Coordinates of C-alpha atoms in Angstrom, one line a residue:
X1 CA -28.4 165.5 -242.1
X2 CA -28.2 169.3 -241.9
X3 CA -30.7 171.1 -243.8
X4 CA -29.8 171.9 -247.4
X5 CA -28.2 175.1 -249.1
X6 CA -31.2 177.2 -250.7
X7 CA -30.3 178.5 -254.0
X8 CA -31.3 181.4 -255.9
X9 CA -30.5 180.5 -259.8
X10 CA -30.3 183.3 -262.5
X11 CA -31.3 181.9 -265.6
X12 CA -33.0 178.8 -265.8
X13 CA -33.4 177.9 -269.3
X14 CA -29.4 178.6 -270.9
X15 CA -28.2 175.5 -272.7
X16 CA -25.3 175.4 -270.4
X17 CA -27.6 175.3 -267.4
X18 CA -29.5 172.9 -268.2
X19 CA -26.6 170.4 -270.1
X20 CA -24.3 170.8 -267.3
X21 CA -25.7 172.4 -264.0
X22 CA -29.1 171.3 -263.4
X23 CA -28.2 167.6 -263.9
X24 CA -25.6 167.9 -261.2
X25 CA -27.6 169.9 -258.9
X26 CA -31.0 167.9 -258.7
X27 CA -28.7 165.0 -257.9
X28 CA -26.8 166.5 -254.8
X29 CA -29.3 166.8 -251.8
X30 CA -26.7 169.2 -250.5
X31 CA -28.8 171.9 -252.2
X32 CA -31.9 172.7 -252.9
X33 CA -32.8 174.7 -255.7
X34 CA -35.6 177.0 -254.0
X35 CA -36.2 179.8 -256.5
X36 CA -35.2 180.3 -260.3
X37 CA -35.7 183.4 -262.7
X38 CA -35.9 184.1 -266.4
X39 CA -36.6 186.7 -269.0
X40 CA -39.8 185.1 -270.1
X41 CA -43.1 186.7 -271.5
X42 CA -45.1 184.4 -269.3
X43 CA -44.9 181.0 -267.4
X44 CA -46.9 179.4 -270.5
X45 CA -44.1 180.3 -272.5
X46 CA -41.5 179.1 -270.3
X47 CA -43.1 175.5 -269.7
X48 CA -43.2 175.7 -273.7
X49 CA -39.0 176.5 -273.3
X50 CA -38.8 174.1 -270.4
X51 CA -40.3 171.1 -272.5
X52 CA -37.9 170.6 -275.3
X53 CA -35.3 168.7 -272.5
X54 CA -36.0 166.0 -270.1
X55 CA -33.9 168.1 -267.5
X56 CA -35.9 171.1 -268.6
X57 CA -39.2 169.0 -267.9
X58 CA -37.8 168.0 -264.6
X59 CA -37.5 171.4 -263.4
X60 CA -40.9 172.3 -264.8
X61 CA -41.9 169.5 -262.5
X62 CA -40.6 171.5 -259.6
X63 CA -41.8 174.4 -260.5
X64 CA -45.4 173.2 -260.8
X65 CA -45.5 171.3 -257.3
X66 CA -44.1 174.1 -255.9
X67 CA -40.8 172.5 -254.8
X68 CA -39.2 175.5 -256.8
X69 CA -40.5 179.0 -257.1
X70 CA -40.1 180.7 -260.6
X71 CA -39.9 184.4 -260.8
X72 CA -40.3 185.9 -264.4
X73 CA -38.2 189.0 -265.3
X74 CA -39.5 191.7 -267.7
X75 CA -37.3 192.1 -270.4
X76 CA -38.8 196.1 -270.2
X77 CA -37.6 196.4 -266.8
X78 CA -34.1 195.2 -267.6
X79 CA -32.7 192.9 -265.2
X80 CA -35.2 193.7 -262.2
X81 CA -36.0 191.3 -259.6
X82 CA -38.4 191.6 -256.9
X83 CA -36.8 191.4 -253.4
X84 CA -39.0 188.6 -252.3
X85 CA -36.9 186.4 -254.8
X86 CA -33.8 187.0 -252.5
X87 CA -36.1 185.9 -249.5
X88 CA -35.7 182.3 -248.1
X89 CA -32.4 181.9 -249.7
X90 CA -28.7 181.0 -248.6
X91 CA -26.9 181.9 -252.3
X92 CA -27.3 183.1 -255.4
X93 CA -26.2 181.0 -258.7
X94 CA -25.7 183.3 -261.7
X95 CA -25.7 181.9 -265.4
X96 CA -27.3 185.0 -267.1
X97 CA -25.5 186.6 -270.3
X98 CA -22.5 188.7 -268.9
X99 CA -23.6 192.1 -269.2
X100 CA -25.7 191.1 -266.1
X101 CA -23.7 189.4 -264.2
X102 CA -22.3 192.6 -262.2
X103 CA -26.3 193.5 -261.5
X104 CA -26.7 190.1 -259.5
X105 CA -23.6 190.1 -258.0
X106 CA -24.3 193.7 -256.3
X107 CA -27.6 192.1 -255.2
X108 CA -26.9 189.5 -253.7
X109 CA -24.0 191.3 -251.8
X110 CA -26.2 193.9 -250.5
X111 CA -28.5 191.1 -249.4
X112 CA -25.8 189.5 -247.5
X113 CA -26.3 186.2 -249.6
X114 CA -23.2 183.9 -250.9
X115 CA -23.0 183.6 -254.5
X116 CA -21.6 182.0 -257.5
X117 CA -21.4 183.4 -260.8
X118 CA -20.3 182.3 -264.1
X119 CA -17.1 183.2 -265.9
X120 CA -16.3 186.2 -266.8
X121 CA -17.6 187.9 -263.3
X122 CA -17.8 191.2 -265.3
X123 CA -17.2 192.5 -269.0
X124 CA -14.3 194.4 -269.9
X125 CA -15.5 196.5 -272.5
X126 CA -18.5 199.4 -272.9
X127 CA -21.1 199.0 -275.9
X128 CA -18.8 200.5 -278.3
X129 CA -16.2 197.8 -277.7
X130 CA -13.9 199.9 -275.9
X131 CA -12.3 199.2 -272.9
X132 CA -13.9 199.6 -270.0
X133 CA -13.2 198.5 -266.1
X134 CA -15.9 200.6 -264.3
X135 CA -17.9 197.5 -263.2
X136 CA -14.4 195.8 -262.8
X137 CA -13.5 198.7 -260.4
X138 CA -16.9 198.7 -258.4
X139 CA -16.8 194.9 -258.3
X140 CA -13.3 195.3 -255.9
X141 CA -15.2 197.3 -253.6
X142 CA -18.3 194.7 -253.5
X143 CA -16.0 192.1 -252.6
X144 CA -14.1 193.7 -250.1
X145 CA -17.5 194.5 -248.6
X146 CA -18.4 190.7 -249.0
X147 CA -15.4 189.9 -247.4
X148 CA -16.5 192.2 -244.4
X149 CA -19.7 190.4 -244.2
X150 CA -18.1 186.9 -244.4
X151 CA -19.7 185.7 -248.0
X152 CA -18.5 183.3 -249.8
X153 CA -18.3 184.9 -253.4
X154 CA -17.1 181.9 -256.1
X155 CA -16.4 182.3 -259.7
X156 CA -17.6 178.9 -261.6
X157 CA -14.6 179.2 -264.0
X158 CA -14.9 175.5 -265.3
X159 CA -11.7 174.8 -266.6
X160 CA -10.1 175.0 -263.1
X161 CA -12.5 172.6 -262.2
X162 CA -11.9 170.0 -264.7
X163 CA -10.3 166.7 -263.8
X164 CA -7.2 167.4 -264.9
X165 CA -7.2 170.5 -263.8
X166 CA -7.4 169.6 -260.1
X167 CA -4.4 167.3 -260.5
X168 CA -2.3 169.8 -261.7
X169 CA -3.1 171.9 -258.6
X170 CA -2.3 168.7 -256.3
X171 CA 0.9 168.1 -257.8
X172 CA 2.3 171.5 -258.8
X173 CA 4.6 172.1 -255.7
X174 CA 6.2 168.9 -255.7
X175 CA 6.9 169.1 -259.2
X176 CA 8.4 172.4 -259.4
X177 CA 10.4 171.5 -256.3
X178 CA 11.5 168.5 -258.5
X179 CA 11.7 169.8 -262.2
X180 CA 12.2 173.9 -261.4
X181 CA 10.0 176.7 -261.3
X182 CA 8.0 178.1 -264.5
X183 CA 10.1 180.0 -267.1
X184 CA 7.3 179.6 -269.8
X185 CA 4.0 179.1 -270.6
X186 CA 2.0 178.5 -273.8
X187 CA -1.6 177.6 -274.4
X188 CA -3.8 177.2 -277.0
X189 CA -7.9 177.2 -277.0
X190 CA -9.1 176.9 -280.8
X191 CA -12.2 175.5 -281.2
X192 CA -14.7 174.6 -284.7
X193 CA -17.8 176.2 -284.4
X194 CA -20.7 177.4 -286.6
X195 CA -20.8 181.2 -287.2
X196 CA -24.4 180.4 -287.6
X197 CA -24.9 179.4 -284.1
X198 CA -27.4 181.4 -282.2
X199 CA -25.6 180.8 -278.9
X200 CA -22.1 181.8 -280.1
X201 CA -23.7 184.7 -281.6
X202 CA -25.3 185.7 -278.3
X203 CA -22.0 185.2 -276.3
X204 CA -19.8 186.9 -278.7
X205 CA -21.0 190.3 -279.3
X206 CA -21.4 193.8 -278.5
X207 CA -24.6 193.3 -276.9
X208 CA -22.9 191.2 -274.6
X209 CA -20.0 193.0 -274.2
X210 CA -18.0 190.1 -274.4
X211 CA -15.3 189.0 -276.9
X212 CA -13.0 185.4 -277.1
X213 CA -10.9 187.6 -274.4
X214 CA -13.8 187.4 -272.0
X215 CA -15.0 184.0 -273.0
X216 CA -12.4 181.5 -273.0
X217 CA -9.4 183.6 -272.7
X218 CA -10.5 183.9 -268.8
X219 CA -9.9 180.4 -268.7
X220 CA -6.3 179.8 -269.3
X221 CA -5.7 183.5 -267.2
X222 CA -7.4 181.9 -264.6
X223 CA -4.6 179.3 -264.4
X224 CA -1.7 181.6 -263.9
X225 CA -3.7 183.4 -261.0
X226 CA -4.4 180.1 -259.2
X227 CA -1.1 179.3 -259.5
X228 CA 0.4 182.3 -258.0
X229 CA 1.1 184.9 -260.2
X230 CA -0.6 187.7 -262.8
X231 CA 0.0 189.9 -266.1
X232 CA 3.0 192.4 -265.8
X233 CA 3.4 193.7 -268.8
X234 CA 1.7 193.1 -272.6
X235 CA 4.0 193.2 -275.4
X236 CA 1.8 192.0 -278.1
X237 CA -1.9 191.8 -278.9
X238 CA -3.1 190.3 -282.5
X239 CA -6.7 189.9 -283.2
X240 CA -9.4 189.3 -285.9
X241 CA -13.2 189.1 -286.2
X242 CA -14.9 186.4 -288.2
X243 CA -17.4 188.4 -290.9
X244 CA -20.8 189.7 -289.1
X245 CA -19.1 189.4 -285.7
X246 CA -18.6 193.0 -283.7
X247 CA -15.9 191.4 -281.2
X248 CA -12.7 189.6 -281.5
X249 CA -13.3 185.6 -282.5
X250 CA -9.5 185.1 -282.7
X251 CA -6.5 186.6 -280.4
X252 CA -2.9 186.1 -280.2
X253 CA -1.5 187.6 -277.0
X254 CA 2.2 187.6 -275.6
X255 CA 2.8 188.9 -271.7
X256 CA 5.2 188.9 -269.3
X257 CA 4.5 187.0 -265.6
X258 CA 5.3 189.1 -262.5
X259 CA 7.4 186.7 -260.4
X260 CA 6.3 184.0 -257.7
X261 CA 6.8 181.4 -255.6
X262 CA 6.1 178.7 -258.5
X263 CA 7.5 181.1 -261.4
X264 CA 10.9 182.4 -262.5
X265 CA 11.6 185.9 -262.3
X266 CA 11.2 186.4 -266.2
X267 CA 8.7 184.0 -266.9
X268 CA 6.1 184.6 -270.3
X269 CA 2.8 183.5 -271.3
X270 CA 2.1 183.2 -275.0
X271 CA -1.4 182.3 -275.7
X272 CA -4.0 182.2 -279.0
X273 CA -7.5 182.3 -278.8
X274 CA -9.7 181.0 -282.0
X275 CA -13.1 180.3 -282.9
X276 CA -14.0 179.0 -286.3
X277 CA -10.5 177.2 -286.9
X278 CA -12.1 175.1 -289.9
X279 CA -12.9 178.4 -291.4
X280 CA -9.4 180.1 -291.7
X281 CA -7.5 180.4 -294.4
X282 CA -5.1 178.0 -293.3
X283 CA -7.7 175.9 -291.7
X284 CA -6.6 174.4 -288.1
X285 CA -7.1 171.1 -285.9
X286 CA -9.0 171.8 -282.5
X287 CA -6.9 172.1 -279.9
X288 CA -7.0 173.4 -276.2
X289 CA -4.1 172.9 -273.7
X290 CA -1.7 174.9 -271.5
X291 CA 2.3 174.1 -271.6
X292 CA 4.5 174.7 -268.6
X293 CA 8.6 174.9 -269.2
X294 CA 9.8 174.0 -265.6
X295 CA 13.7 174.7 -265.8
X296 CA 16.1 173.4 -263.0
X297 CA 19.9 174.7 -263.7
X298 CA 19.9 173.9 -267.7
X299 CA 17.6 170.7 -267.9
X300 CA 14.3 171.7 -268.6
X301 CA 10.7 169.6 -269.0
X302 CA 7.7 170.3 -269.9
X303 CA 4.3 169.9 -268.2
X304 CA 1.2 169.7 -270.4
X305 CA -2.3 169.7 -269.4
X306 CA -4.1 168.8 -272.7
X307 CA -8.1 169.3 -272.4
X308 CA -9.0 167.9 -275.4
X309 CA -7.2 164.4 -274.5
X310 CA -8.0 164.9 -271.0
X311 CA -4.6 164.1 -270.2
X312 CA -1.7 165.8 -268.0
X313 CA 1.7 164.4 -268.4
X314 CA 5.3 165.3 -268.2
X315 CA 7.6 165.8 -271.3
X316 CA 11.5 165.2 -270.5
X317 CA 14.4 164.2 -272.7
X318 CA 13.9 162.1 -275.9
X319 CA 10.1 163.1 -275.5
X320 CA 9.6 160.7 -272.3
X321 CA 6.2 161.1 -271.2
X322 CA 5.5 160.3 -267.6
X323 CA 1.8 160.7 -267.1
X324 CA 0.8 163.0 -264.1
X325 CA -1.9 161.3 -261.7
X326 CA -3.2 162.4 -258.1
X327 CA -4.2 160.4 -254.8
X328 CA -7.0 163.0 -254.1
X329 CA -10.2 161.5 -256.0
X330 CA -11.7 164.1 -258.4
X331 CA -15.0 163.7 -260.5
X332 CA -14.8 163.8 -264.1
X333 CA -18.2 166.2 -263.9
X334 CA -16.8 169.7 -263.5
X335 CA -19.8 171.2 -261.7
X336 CA -19.8 168.3 -259.2
X337 CA -16.4 169.6 -258.5
X338 CA -17.5 173.2 -258.2
X339 CA -20.6 172.4 -256.0
X340 CA -17.9 170.3 -254.0
X341 CA -16.0 173.6 -253.3
X342 CA -18.7 175.8 -252.8
X343 CA -20.1 173.5 -250.0
X344 CA -16.7 173.0 -248.5
X345 CA -16.1 176.7 -248.0
X346 CA -19.9 177.1 -246.7
X347 CA -19.1 174.3 -244.3
X348 CA -15.7 175.3 -243.2
X349 CA -15.4 179.3 -244.2
X350 CA -12.4 178.6 -246.1
X351 CA -12.3 180.6 -249.3
X352 CA -12.8 178.6 -252.2
X353 CA -9.8 178.5 -254.6
X354 CA -11.8 180.3 -257.5
X355 CA -12.8 183.2 -255.0
X356 CA -13.7 186.4 -256.3
X357 CA -10.5 188.1 -255.0
X358 CA -8.5 185.7 -257.3
X359 CA -10.6 186.3 -260.2
X360 CA -10.4 190.0 -260.0
X361 CA -6.8 189.3 -260.5
X362 CA -7.6 187.8 -263.8
X363 CA -9.9 190.1 -264.9
X364 CA -7.0 192.9 -264.1
X365 CA -4.7 191.1 -266.8
X366 CA -7.4 190.7 -269.2
X367 CA -8.0 194.3 -268.9
X368 CA -4.2 195.2 -269.5
X369 CA -4.7 193.2 -272.7
X370 CA -8.0 194.4 -273.7
X371 CA -6.5 198.0 -273.1
X372 CA -3.5 197.2 -275.1
X373 CA -2.7 200.3 -277.4
X374 CA -0.6 198.3 -279.7
X375 CA -2.9 195.9 -281.2
X376 CA -2.3 194.5 -284.5
X377 CA -5.5 193.9 -287.0
X378 CA -4.6 190.6 -288.7
X379 CA -6.4 188.0 -291.0
X380 CA -6.6 184.6 -290.3
X381 CA -10.2 184.0 -291.6
X382 CA -10.8 183.0 -295.6

């Protein structure tokens, strides 16, 4: 067996990392967690935080034995990390808060390291909530530099790594050939949540420079990008913010899409994002789906990707439903698929589907929406 890929992981105490990333990473001998970092006062405090979960205890054992090296980051010094942390590693895996992603991406590329970064790669607003593309513009330049260095730069946007999403990507060409091009897309990511949830408050905030567009809208738009189109023009943006939140927690958006191989010349995409749907004036159930309209001649067929039901199926005449499957094996675990993609890119040199260049297209679309001048404030919450 070849030597494992040595990783420097950023932000080891996050709930997401401990529930989704480490359980997969620690059971994959193609990778080794060489270094990890966190903004923690001291190692005693780190041990206390990691002792709250079994996977955290496993990480602490690795740190205590010297298998994994821990580098604390001083909150007083921003995101500063000693250069030693970058030595003897092949790639950075970034799970820090969104506002710090750019710093670590830049460090990775300047140090000639491959990089996997959680979505969104960079925020699209400043600390006052105004649309701001300064980091996006610099990300474009960094990505070009990374390409010259032949680095793997991968977005770990996890909805694209779901099993049903992989089935969609496997089958979409033949489905379009049979049923016609995509003429319309609708999508919803509507979630129940507790507004007092500290994790939600931390993520959806001006401090994190992240609203619901960047947090969950990036998932839906990533599908459009990965299928070869992009946002062309924005025609409507409605938004609302739950009480005491300083960024949007609800958004309804209508855009036109650029013509592409799989899309008609006048395709449209309408989507709705919502948190706290149980606390709306008219409470709604959770819903998470994308529905594509395929049209051949006068016949229309719906292709529905339901993330709650974990199903993908066609809806034809008389509401007949046909399950869509794939002969290719994909894991039910998103991070297994993400690490598989990265390993394949690392060993073959073929860029992963969710590479930085594609993610920049997604972020460009989100920026158009974020900067749309005629946004309408609505009142959806009780």
